XYZ file of C-alpha atoms in Angstrom:
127
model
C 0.000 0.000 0.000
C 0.813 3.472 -1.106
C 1.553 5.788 2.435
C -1.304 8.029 3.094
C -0.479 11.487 1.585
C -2.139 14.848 2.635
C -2.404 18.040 0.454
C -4.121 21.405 0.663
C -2.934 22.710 3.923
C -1.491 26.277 4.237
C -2.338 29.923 5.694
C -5.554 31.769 6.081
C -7.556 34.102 7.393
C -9.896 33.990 10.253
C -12.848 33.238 8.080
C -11.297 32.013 5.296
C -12.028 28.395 3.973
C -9.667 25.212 2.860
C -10.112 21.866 1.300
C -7.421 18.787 2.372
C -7.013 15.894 0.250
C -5.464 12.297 1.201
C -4.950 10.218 -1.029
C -6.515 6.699 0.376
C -6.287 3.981 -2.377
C -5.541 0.873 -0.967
C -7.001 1.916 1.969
C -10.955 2.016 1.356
C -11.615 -1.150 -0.195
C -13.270 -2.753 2.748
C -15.741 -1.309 5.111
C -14.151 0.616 7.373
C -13.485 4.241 8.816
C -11.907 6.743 7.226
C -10.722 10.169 8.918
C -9.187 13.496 10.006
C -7.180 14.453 13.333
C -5.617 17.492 14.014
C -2.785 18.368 16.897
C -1.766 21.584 17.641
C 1.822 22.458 19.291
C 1.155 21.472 22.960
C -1.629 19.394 22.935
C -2.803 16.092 22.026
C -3.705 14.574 18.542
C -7.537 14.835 18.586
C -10.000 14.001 15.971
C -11.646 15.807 13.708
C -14.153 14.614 11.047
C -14.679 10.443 10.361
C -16.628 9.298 7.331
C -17.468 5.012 6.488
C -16.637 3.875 3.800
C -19.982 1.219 3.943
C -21.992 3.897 3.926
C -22.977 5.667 7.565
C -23.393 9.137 7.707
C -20.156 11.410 9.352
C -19.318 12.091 12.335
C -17.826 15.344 13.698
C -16.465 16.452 16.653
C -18.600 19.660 18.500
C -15.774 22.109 18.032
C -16.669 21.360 13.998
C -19.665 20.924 13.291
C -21.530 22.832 11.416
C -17.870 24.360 9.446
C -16.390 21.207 8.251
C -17.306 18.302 5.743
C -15.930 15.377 5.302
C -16.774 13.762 2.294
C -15.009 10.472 0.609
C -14.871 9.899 -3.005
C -14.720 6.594 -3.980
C -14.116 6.138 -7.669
C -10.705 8.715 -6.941
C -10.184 6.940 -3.982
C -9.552 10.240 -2.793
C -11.129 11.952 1.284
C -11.634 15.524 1.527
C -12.071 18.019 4.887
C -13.769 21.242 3.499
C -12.822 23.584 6.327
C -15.145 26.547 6.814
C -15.305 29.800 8.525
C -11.961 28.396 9.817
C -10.570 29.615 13.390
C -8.079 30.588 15.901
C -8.639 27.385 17.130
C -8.354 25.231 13.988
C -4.791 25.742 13.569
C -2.447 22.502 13.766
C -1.258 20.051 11.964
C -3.771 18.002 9.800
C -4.177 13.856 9.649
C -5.857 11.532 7.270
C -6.474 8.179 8.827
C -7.489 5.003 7.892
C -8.731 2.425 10.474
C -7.895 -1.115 9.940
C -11.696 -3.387 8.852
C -13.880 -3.802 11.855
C -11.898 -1.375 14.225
C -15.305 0.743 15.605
C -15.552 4.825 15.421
C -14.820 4.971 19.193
C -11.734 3.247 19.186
C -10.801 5.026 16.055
C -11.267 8.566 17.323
C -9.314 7.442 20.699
C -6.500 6.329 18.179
C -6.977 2.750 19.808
C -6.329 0.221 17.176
C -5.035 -0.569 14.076
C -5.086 2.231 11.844
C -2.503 3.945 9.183
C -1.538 7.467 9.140
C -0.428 10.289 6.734
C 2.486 12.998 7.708
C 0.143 15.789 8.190
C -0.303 18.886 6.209
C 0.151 22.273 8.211
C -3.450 24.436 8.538
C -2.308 28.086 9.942
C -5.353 30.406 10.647
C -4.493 34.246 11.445
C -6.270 37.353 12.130
């Protein structure tokens, strides 16, 4: 399998939007969970946005809701995070994630279990 590769991070204004991209061939050809985590300097890797690749509808966490979309498309094999009326707060370094077949959302998100990760892609939002 090809390593997980993100794209699309960078600078913006408070306000401002983004899209990431990660690459996930090889990695959504079974059911499973698909994702985004973010850590910022200081604090721990959290996650972000989670999509299934059977089918479910996404799940976000509270602080994103509402801004961001996670969408998955299969026939590129490509997942996206559009990243509206971005923050402060949403600054850090970006993850796509795939959880191994079977591993549940909870687990996932608490990054217990098998899953494969990118490098991250740098998100910097400024006044």
């Amino acid at each position: 399998q090809a390593p997980l590769v993100e794209f699309g991070g960078g600078s913006v204004q408070v306000g401002g939007s983004l899209r990431l991209s990660c690459g996930v061939s090889g990695y959504d050809d079974k059911k499973n969970w698909l994702g985004w985590f973010r850590q910022a300097p200081g604090k721990k890797r959290e996650g972000v946005a989670f999509i299934y690749t059977g089918g479910l509808m996404p799940n976000y966490d509270d602080s994103v809701k509402g801004r961001f979309t996670v969408t998955h498309d299969s026939a590129k094999k490509i997942l996206y995070l559009q990243m509206n009326d971005l923050k402060l707060e949403d600054s850090a370094m970006y993850f796509c994630a795939a959880a191994s077949p079977g591993l549940p959302l909870g687990r996932f998100v608490n990054q217990n279990g098998a899953a494969s990760w990118g490098q991250g892609t740098q998100v910097t939002v400024s006044v």
